[in-house]
Structures are given as structure tokens and as C-alpha cells.
PDB file of C-alpha atoms in Angstrom:
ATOM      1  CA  UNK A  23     -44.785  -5.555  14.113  1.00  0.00           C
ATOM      2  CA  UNK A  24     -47.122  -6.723  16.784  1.00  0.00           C
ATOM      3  CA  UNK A  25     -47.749  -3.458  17.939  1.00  0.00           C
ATOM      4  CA  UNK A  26     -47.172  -2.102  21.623  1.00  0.00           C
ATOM      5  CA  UNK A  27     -47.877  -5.040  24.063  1.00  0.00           C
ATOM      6  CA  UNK A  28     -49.186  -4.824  27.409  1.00  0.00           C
ATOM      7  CA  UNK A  29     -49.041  -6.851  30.130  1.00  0.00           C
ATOM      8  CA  UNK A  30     -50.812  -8.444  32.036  1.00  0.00           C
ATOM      9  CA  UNK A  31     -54.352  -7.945  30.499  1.00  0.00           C
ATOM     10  CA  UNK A  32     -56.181  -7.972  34.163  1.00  0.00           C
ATOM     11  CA  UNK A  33     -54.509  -7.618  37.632  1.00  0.00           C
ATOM     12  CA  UNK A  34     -56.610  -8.331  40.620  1.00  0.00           C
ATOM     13  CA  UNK A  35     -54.529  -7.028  43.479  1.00  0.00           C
ATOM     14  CA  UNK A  36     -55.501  -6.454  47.181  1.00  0.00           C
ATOM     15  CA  UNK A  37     -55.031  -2.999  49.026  1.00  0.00           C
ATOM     16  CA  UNK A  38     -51.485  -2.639  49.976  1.00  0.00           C
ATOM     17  CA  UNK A  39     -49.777  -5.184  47.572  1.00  0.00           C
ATOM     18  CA  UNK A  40     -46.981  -3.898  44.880  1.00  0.00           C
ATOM     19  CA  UNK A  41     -48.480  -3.984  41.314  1.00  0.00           C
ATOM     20  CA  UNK A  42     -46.794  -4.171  38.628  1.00  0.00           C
ATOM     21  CA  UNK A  43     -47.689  -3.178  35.191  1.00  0.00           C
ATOM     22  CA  UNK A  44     -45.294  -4.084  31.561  1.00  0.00           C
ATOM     23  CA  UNK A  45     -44.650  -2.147  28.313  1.00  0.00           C
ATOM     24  CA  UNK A  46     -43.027  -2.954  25.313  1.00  0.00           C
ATOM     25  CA  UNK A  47     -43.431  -0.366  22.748  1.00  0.00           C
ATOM     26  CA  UNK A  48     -43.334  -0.861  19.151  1.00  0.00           C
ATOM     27  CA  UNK A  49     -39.719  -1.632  17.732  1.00  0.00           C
ATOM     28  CA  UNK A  50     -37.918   1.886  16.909  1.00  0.00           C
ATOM     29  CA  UNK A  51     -40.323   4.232  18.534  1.00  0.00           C
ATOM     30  CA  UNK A  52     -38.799   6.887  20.632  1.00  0.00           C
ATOM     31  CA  UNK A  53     -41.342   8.187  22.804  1.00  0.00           C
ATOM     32  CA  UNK A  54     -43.088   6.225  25.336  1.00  0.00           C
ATOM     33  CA  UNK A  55     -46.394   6.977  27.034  1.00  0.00           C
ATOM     34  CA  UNK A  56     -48.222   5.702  30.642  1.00  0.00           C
ATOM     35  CA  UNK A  57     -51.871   7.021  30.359  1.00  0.00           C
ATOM     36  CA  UNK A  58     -54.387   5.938  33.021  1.00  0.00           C
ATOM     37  CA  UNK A  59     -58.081   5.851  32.155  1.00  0.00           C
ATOM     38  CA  UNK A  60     -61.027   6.155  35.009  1.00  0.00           C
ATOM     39  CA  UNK A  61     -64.744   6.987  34.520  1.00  0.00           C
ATOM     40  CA  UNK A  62     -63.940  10.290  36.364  1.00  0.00           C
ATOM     41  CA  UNK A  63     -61.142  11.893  34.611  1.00  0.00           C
ATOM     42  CA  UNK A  64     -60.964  10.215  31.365  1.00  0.00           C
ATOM     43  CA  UNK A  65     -57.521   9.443  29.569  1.00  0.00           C
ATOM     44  CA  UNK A  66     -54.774  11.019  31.750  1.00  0.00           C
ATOM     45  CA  UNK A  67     -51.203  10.979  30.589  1.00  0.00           C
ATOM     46  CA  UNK A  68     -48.963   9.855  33.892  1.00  0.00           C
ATOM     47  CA  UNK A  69     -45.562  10.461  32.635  1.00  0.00           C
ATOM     48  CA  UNK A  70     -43.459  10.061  28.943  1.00  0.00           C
ATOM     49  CA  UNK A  71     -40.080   8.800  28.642  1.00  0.00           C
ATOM     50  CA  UNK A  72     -37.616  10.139  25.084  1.00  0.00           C
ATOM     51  CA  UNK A  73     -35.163   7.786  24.222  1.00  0.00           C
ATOM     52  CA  UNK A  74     -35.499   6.052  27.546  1.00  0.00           C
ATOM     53  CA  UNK A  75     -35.224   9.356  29.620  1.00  0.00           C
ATOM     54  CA  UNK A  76     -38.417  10.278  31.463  1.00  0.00           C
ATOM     55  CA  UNK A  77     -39.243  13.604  30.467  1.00  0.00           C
ATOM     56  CA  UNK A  78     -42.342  14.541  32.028  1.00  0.00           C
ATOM     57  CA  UNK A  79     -43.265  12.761  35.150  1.00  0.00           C
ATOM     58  CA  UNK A  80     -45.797  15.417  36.206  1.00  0.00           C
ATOM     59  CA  UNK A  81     -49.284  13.463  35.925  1.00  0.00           C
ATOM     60  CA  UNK A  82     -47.729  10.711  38.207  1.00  0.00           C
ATOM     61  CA  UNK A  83     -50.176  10.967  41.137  1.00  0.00           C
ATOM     62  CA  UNK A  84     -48.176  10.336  43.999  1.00  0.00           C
ATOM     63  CA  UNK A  85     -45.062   8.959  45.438  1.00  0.00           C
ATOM     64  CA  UNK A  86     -46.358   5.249  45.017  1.00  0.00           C
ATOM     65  CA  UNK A  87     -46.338   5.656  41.334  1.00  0.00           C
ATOM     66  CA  UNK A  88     -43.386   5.218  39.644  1.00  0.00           C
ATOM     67  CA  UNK A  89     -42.120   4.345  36.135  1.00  0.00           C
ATOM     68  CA  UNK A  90     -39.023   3.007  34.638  1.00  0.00           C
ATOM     69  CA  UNK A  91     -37.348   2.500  31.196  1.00  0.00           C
ATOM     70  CA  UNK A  92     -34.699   0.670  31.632  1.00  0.00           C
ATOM     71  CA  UNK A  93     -33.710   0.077  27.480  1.00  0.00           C
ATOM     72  CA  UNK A  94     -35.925   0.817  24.312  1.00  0.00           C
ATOM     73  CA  UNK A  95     -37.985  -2.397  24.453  1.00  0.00           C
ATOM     74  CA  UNK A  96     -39.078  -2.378  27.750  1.00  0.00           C
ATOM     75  CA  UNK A  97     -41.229  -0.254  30.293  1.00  0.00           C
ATOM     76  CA  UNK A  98     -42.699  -0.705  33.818  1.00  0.00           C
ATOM     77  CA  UNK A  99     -44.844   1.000  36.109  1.00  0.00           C
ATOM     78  CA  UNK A 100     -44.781   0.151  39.500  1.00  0.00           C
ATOM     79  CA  UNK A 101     -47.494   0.993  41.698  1.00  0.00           C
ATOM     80  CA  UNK A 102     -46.523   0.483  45.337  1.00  0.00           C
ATOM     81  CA  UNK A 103     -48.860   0.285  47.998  1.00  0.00           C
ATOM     82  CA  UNK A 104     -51.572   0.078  45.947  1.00  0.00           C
ATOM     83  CA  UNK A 105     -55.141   1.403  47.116  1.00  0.00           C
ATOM     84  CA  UNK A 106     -58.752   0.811  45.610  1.00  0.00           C
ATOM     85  CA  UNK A 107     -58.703   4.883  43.762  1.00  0.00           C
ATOM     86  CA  UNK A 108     -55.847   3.268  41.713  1.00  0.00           C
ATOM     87  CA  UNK A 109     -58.301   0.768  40.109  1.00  0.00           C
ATOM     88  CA  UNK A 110     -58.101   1.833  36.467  1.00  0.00           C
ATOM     89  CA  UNK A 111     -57.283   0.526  33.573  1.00  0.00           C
ATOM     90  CA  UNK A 112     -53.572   1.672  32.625  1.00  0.00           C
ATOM     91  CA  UNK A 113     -52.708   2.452  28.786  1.00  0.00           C
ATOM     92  CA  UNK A 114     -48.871   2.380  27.282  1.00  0.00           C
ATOM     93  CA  UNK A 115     -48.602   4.118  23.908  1.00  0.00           C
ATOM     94  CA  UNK A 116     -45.479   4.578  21.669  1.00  0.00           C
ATOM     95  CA  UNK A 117     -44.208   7.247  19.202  1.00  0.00           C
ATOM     96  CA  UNK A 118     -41.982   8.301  16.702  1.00  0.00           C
ATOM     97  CA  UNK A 119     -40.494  11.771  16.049  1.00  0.00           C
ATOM     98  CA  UNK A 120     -39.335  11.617  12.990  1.00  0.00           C
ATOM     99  CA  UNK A 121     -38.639  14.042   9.991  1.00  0.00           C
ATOM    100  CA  UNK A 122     -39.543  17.126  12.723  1.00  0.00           C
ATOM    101  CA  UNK A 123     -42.983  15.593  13.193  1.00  0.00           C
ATOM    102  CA  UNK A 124     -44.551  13.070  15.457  1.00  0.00           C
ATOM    103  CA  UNK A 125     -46.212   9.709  14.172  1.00  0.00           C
ATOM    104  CA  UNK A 126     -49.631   9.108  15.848  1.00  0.00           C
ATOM    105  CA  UNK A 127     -49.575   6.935  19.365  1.00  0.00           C
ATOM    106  CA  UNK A 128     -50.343   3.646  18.907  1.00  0.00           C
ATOM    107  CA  UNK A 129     -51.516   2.255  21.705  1.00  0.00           C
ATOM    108  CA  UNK A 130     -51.672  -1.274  23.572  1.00  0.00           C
ATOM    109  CA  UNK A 131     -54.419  -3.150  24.680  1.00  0.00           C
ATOM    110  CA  UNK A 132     -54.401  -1.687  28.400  1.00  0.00           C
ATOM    111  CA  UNK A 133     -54.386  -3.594  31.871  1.00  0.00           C
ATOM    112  CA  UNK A 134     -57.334  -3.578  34.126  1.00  0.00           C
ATOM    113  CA  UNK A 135     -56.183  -2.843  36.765  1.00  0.00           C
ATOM    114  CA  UNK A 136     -58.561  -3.701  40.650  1.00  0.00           C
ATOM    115  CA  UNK A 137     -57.184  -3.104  43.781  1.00  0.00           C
ATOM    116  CA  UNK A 138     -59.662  -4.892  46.228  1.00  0.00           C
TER     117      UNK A 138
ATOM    118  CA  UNK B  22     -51.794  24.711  28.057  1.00  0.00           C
ATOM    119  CA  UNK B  23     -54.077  22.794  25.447  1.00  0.00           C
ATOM    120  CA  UNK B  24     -57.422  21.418  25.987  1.00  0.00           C
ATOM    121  CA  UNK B  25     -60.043  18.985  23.975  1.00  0.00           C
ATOM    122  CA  UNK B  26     -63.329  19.703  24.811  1.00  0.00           C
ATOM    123  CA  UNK B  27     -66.238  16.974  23.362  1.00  0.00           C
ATOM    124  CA  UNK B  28     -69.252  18.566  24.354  1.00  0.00           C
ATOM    125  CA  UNK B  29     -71.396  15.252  23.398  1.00  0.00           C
ATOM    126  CA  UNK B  30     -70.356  12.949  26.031  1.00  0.00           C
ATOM    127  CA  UNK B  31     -73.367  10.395  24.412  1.00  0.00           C
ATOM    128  CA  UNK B  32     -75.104  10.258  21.651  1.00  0.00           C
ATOM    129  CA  UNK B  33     -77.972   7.553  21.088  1.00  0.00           C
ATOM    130  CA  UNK B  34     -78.944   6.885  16.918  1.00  0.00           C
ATOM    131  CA  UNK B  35     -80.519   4.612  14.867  1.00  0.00           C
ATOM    132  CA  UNK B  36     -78.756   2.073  12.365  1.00  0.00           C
ATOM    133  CA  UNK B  37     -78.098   3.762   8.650  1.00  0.00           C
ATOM    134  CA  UNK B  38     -78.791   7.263  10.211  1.00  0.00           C
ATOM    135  CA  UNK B  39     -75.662   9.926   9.653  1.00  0.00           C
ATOM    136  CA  UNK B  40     -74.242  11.572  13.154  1.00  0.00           C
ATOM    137  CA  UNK B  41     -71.834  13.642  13.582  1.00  0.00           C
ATOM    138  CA  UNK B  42     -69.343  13.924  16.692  1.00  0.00           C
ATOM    139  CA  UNK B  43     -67.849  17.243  17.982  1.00  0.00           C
ATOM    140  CA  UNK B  44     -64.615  18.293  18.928  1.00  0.00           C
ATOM    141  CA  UNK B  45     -63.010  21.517  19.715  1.00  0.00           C
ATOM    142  CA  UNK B  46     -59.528  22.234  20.632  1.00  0.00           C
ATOM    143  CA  UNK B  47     -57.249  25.063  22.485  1.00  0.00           C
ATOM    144  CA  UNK B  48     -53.713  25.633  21.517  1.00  0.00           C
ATOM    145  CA  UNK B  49     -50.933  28.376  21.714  1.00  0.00           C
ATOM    146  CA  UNK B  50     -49.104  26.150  19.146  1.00  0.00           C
ATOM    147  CA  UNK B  51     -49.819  27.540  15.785  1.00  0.00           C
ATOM    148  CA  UNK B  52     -48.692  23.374  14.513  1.00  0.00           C
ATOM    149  CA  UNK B  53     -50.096  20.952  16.024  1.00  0.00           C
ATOM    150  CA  UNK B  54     -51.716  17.854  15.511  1.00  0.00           C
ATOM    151  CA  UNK B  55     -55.196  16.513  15.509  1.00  0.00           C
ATOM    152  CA  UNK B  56     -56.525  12.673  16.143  1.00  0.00           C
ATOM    153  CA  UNK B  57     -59.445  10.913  16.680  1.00  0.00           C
ATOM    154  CA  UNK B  58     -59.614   7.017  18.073  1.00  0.00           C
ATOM    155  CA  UNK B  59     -62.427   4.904  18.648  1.00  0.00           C
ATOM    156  CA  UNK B  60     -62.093   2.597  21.995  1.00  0.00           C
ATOM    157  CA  UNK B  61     -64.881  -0.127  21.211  1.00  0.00           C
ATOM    158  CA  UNK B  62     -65.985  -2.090  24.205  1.00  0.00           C
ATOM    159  CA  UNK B  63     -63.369  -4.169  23.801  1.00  0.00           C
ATOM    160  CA  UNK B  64     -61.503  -1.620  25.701  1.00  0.00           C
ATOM    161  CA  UNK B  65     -58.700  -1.284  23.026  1.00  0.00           C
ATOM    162  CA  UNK B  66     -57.698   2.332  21.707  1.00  0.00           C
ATOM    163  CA  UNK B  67     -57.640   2.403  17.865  1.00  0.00           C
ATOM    164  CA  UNK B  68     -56.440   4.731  15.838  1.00  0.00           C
ATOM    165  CA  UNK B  69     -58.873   6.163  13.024  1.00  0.00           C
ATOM    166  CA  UNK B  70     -56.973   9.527  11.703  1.00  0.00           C
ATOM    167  CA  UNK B  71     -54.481  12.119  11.956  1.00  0.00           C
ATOM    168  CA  UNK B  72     -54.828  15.931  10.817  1.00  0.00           C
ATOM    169  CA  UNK B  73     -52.013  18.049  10.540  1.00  0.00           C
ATOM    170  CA  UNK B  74     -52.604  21.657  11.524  1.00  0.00           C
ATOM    171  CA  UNK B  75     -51.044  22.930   7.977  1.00  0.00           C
ATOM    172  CA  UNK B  76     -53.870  21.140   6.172  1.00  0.00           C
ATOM    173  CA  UNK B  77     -57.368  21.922   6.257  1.00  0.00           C
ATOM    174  CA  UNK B  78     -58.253  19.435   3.502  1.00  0.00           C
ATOM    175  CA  UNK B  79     -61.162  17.696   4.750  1.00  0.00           C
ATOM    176  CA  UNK B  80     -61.099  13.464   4.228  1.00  0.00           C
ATOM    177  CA  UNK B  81     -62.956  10.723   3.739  1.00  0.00           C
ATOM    178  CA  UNK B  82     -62.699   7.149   4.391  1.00  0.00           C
ATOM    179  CA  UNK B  83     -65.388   4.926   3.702  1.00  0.00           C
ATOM    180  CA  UNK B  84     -67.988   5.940   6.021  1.00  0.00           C
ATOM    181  CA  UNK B  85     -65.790   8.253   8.356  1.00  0.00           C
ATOM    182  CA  UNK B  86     -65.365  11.873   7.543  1.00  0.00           C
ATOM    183  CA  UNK B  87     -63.609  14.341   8.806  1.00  0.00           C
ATOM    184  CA  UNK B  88     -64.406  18.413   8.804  1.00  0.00           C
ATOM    185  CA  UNK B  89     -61.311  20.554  10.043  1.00  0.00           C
ATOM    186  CA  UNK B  90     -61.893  24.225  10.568  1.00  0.00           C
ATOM    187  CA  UNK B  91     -58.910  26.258  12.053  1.00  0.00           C
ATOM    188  CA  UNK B  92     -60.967  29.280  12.224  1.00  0.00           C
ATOM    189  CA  UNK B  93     -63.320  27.673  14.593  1.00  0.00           C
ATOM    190  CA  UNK B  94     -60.937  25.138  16.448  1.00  0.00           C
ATOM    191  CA  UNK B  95     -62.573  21.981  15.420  1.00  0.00           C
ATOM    192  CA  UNK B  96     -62.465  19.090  14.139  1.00  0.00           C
ATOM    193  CA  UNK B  97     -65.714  17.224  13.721  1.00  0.00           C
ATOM    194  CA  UNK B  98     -66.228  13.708  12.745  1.00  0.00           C
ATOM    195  CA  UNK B  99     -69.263  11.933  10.946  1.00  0.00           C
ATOM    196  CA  UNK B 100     -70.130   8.865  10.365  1.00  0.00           C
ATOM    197  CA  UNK B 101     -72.394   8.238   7.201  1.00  0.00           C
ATOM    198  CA  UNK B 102     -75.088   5.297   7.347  1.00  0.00           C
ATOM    199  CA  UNK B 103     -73.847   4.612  10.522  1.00  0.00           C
ATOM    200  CA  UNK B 104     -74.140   0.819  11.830  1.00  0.00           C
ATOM    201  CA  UNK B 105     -73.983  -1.472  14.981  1.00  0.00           C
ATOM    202  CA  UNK B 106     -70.837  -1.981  14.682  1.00  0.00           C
ATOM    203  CA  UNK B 107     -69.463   1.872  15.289  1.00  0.00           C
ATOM    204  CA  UNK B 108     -71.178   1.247  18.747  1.00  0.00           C
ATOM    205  CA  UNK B 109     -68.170   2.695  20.834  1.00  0.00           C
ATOM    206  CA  UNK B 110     -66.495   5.368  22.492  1.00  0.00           C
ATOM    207  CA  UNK B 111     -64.707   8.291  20.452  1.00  0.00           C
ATOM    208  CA  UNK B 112     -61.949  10.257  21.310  1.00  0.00           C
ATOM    209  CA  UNK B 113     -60.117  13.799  20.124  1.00  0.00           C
ATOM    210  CA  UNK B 114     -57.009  14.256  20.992  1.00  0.00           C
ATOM    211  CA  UNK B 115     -53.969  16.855  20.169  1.00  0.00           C
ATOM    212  CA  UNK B 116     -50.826  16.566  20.034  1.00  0.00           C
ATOM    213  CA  UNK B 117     -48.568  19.622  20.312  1.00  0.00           C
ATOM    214  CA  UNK B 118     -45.583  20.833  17.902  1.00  0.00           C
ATOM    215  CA  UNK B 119     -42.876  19.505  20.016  1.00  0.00           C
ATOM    216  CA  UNK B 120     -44.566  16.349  19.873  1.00  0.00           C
ATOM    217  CA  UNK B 121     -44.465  15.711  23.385  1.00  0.00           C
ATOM    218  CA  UNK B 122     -48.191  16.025  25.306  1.00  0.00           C
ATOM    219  CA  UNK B 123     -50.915  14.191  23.528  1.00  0.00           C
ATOM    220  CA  UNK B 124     -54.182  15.935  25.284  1.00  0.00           C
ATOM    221  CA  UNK B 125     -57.494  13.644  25.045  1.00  0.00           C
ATOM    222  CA  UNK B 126     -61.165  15.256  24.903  1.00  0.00           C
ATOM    223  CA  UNK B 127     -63.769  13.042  27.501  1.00  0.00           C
ATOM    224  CA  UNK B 128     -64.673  11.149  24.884  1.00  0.00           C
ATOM    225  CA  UNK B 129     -68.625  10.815  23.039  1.00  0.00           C
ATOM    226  CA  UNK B 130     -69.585   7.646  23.479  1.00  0.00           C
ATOM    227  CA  UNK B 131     -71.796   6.746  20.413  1.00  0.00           C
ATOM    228  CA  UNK B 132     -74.737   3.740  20.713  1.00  0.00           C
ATOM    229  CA  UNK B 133     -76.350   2.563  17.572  1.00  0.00           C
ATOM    230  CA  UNK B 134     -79.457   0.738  17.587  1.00  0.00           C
ATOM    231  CA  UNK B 135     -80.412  -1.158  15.305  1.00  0.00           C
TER     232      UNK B 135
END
């Protein structure tokens, strides 16, 4: 498996423009993770999605953010306007619960994300 | 609520000397799951280890070890002989029983000079 891929690597994006980051998680997982990572707060989880489902949407920071699973390969967040304190770089990770315990989250390379 | 606190937020050492990074977690879960990854600069997160809360058997890989105490919360990670190379930032992290909220400490970022 090539593991969870992210894209795009680097988005450059000016203040007010939609950004739009990609997921797909590694082939069976179940759980699906959107972590954001700044110098100030570290790794923060912004929401999880079960089986497609977003469970936990409660680290999303605003109304702007929002994040969609529309089947098991495939995951976006959308980030719309976007505004320089977004500039981050944005992690997808994937799980699997199986036999009553989770796997570790393997995560994908990240996208830098700028807003300018 | 569960928290990962890594006191050590840098730690500076010399090539081939031993160091050892901290980690302490808080957890109403009495299972529960322990990790560490190591995000070189790179910027990638990489998975080194996972620790069940059942098993207190400490581990060793190669140069990485791992020292899990339940009765003090941690879970404490050394690196023997340590080289350029493990130049990077490490991270704690716990996961809870239901498998659902994977909690990261800040992170010890660890610089070896050769």
C-alpha cells in the first residue's frame, strides 16, 4: 500500500481564495483523521470521520472549515475564505479498529499550507 | 479529557551520547494506548512504536527504547549512541479505549551535533 496520500504537497493561496486540501487514506482503514499543525498549538485534531460519517467535528475552527467524506477512498477539507492564521501545514491520518482495538495512525506527508 | 505533556520541548546533545525524552500522560481510561513518532525535518510524521496500556513490558529496537510506567503515567523514550541522523522532532501521543481521539504532547525537538 502506498500509504495515506496527501495532496497537494504546498498550496500558496491569497487571503480570501477557497483552498482546498485531498485525502486518501490507506485502503480498508475505517477511521479518518484532519490534524492541523502550527508553531503555536502543536498537532491539533480538526475533526474524524468512522466509516465515512464525521464523528467529531469539534476542533474545526470556524464556519470556513469544513470537511467531507464522500466514500472510503477519498477526503477533502475545504477551507473557504481563507485568511493568513490558517497558514499551517494540514495532516490526514487513517485507522483501523479492528479486533476491539485501534491500529496506530499512519499518517500522510501533510500540505503546507500559506495564505498570503 | 486526556492530555500529553513533554516537558522537554528541546534538547541539544552530542553524537554517540544516550538521551532520553519524556512523556507523561492523563487518562480516565484505564486502556488506552501509547505512541511515539518522530517528524524529521522533512516534515513527515513517522511512526516509531505503540504501547498498549495492558503491557508494561518495556522494548527495544535497535537504538530506541522504550520505559512504560503506569504507576507514574509515562512513557519515556531513549535513544542509545544517539547520531545525526535522529536530529528531529518527537512526539507522544494517546489514543483512548474507544479508539477515537488520538491526543499529541508539544513535541521535544531533539538536535544532535556531531
Amino acid at each position: 500500500d502506498a500509504g495515506v496520500i496527501q495532496s497537494p504537497r504546498h498550496e500558496v493561496t491569497e487571503m480570501g481564495q477557497e483552498v482546498t486540501l485531498r485525502c486518501k487514506p490507506i485502503s480498508g482503514h475505517d477511521y479518518l483523521f484532519w490534524y492541523r499543525q502550527t508553531m503555536m498549538r502543536g498537532l491539533e485534531l480538526l475533526i474524524y470521520f468512522n466509516n465515512n460519517v464525521p464523528i467529531d467535528d469539534s476542533g474545526m475552527p470556524e464556519d470556513r472549515f469544513s470537511a467531507k467524506m464522500p466514500n472510503a477512498s477519498f477526503s477533502t477539507l475545504k477551507i473557504q475564505p481563507s485568511e493568513p492564521r490558517d497558514s499551517a501545514v494540514y495532516f490526514c491520518a487513517s485507522s483501523l479498529f479492528s479486533d476491539g482495538t485501534n491500529t496506530e495512525a499512519f499518517f500522510g506527508q501533510g500540505t503546507r499550507l500559506t495564505v498570503v | 479529557a486526556q492530555k500529553v505533556t513533554q516537558a522537554q520541548t528541546e534538547i541539544s546533545v552530542v553524537e554517540k551520547e544516550d538521551v532520553t525524552l519524556d512523556c507523561v500522560y492523563e487518562t480516565r481510561d484505564t486502556t488506552y494506548y501509547l505512541f511515539w513518532y518522530k517528524q524529521p525535518p522533512s516534515g513527515e510524521l513517522v511512526f516509531l512504536i505503540r504501547r498498549n496500556s495492558f503491557d508494561e513490558q518495556n522494548e527495544i529496537s535497535g537504538r530506541y527504547s522504550w520505559n512504560f510506567q503506569k504507576s507514574t503515567s509515562s512513557f519515556n523514550f531513549t535513544i542509545t549512541a544517539s547520531q545525526v541522523v535522529d536530529s528531529a522532532v518527537y512526539f507522544c501521543a494517546l489514543l483512548n479505549n474507544a479508539g477515537n481521539m488520538l491526543t499529541f504532547g508539544g513535541g521535544t525537538r531533539l538536535m544532535v551535533k556531531p
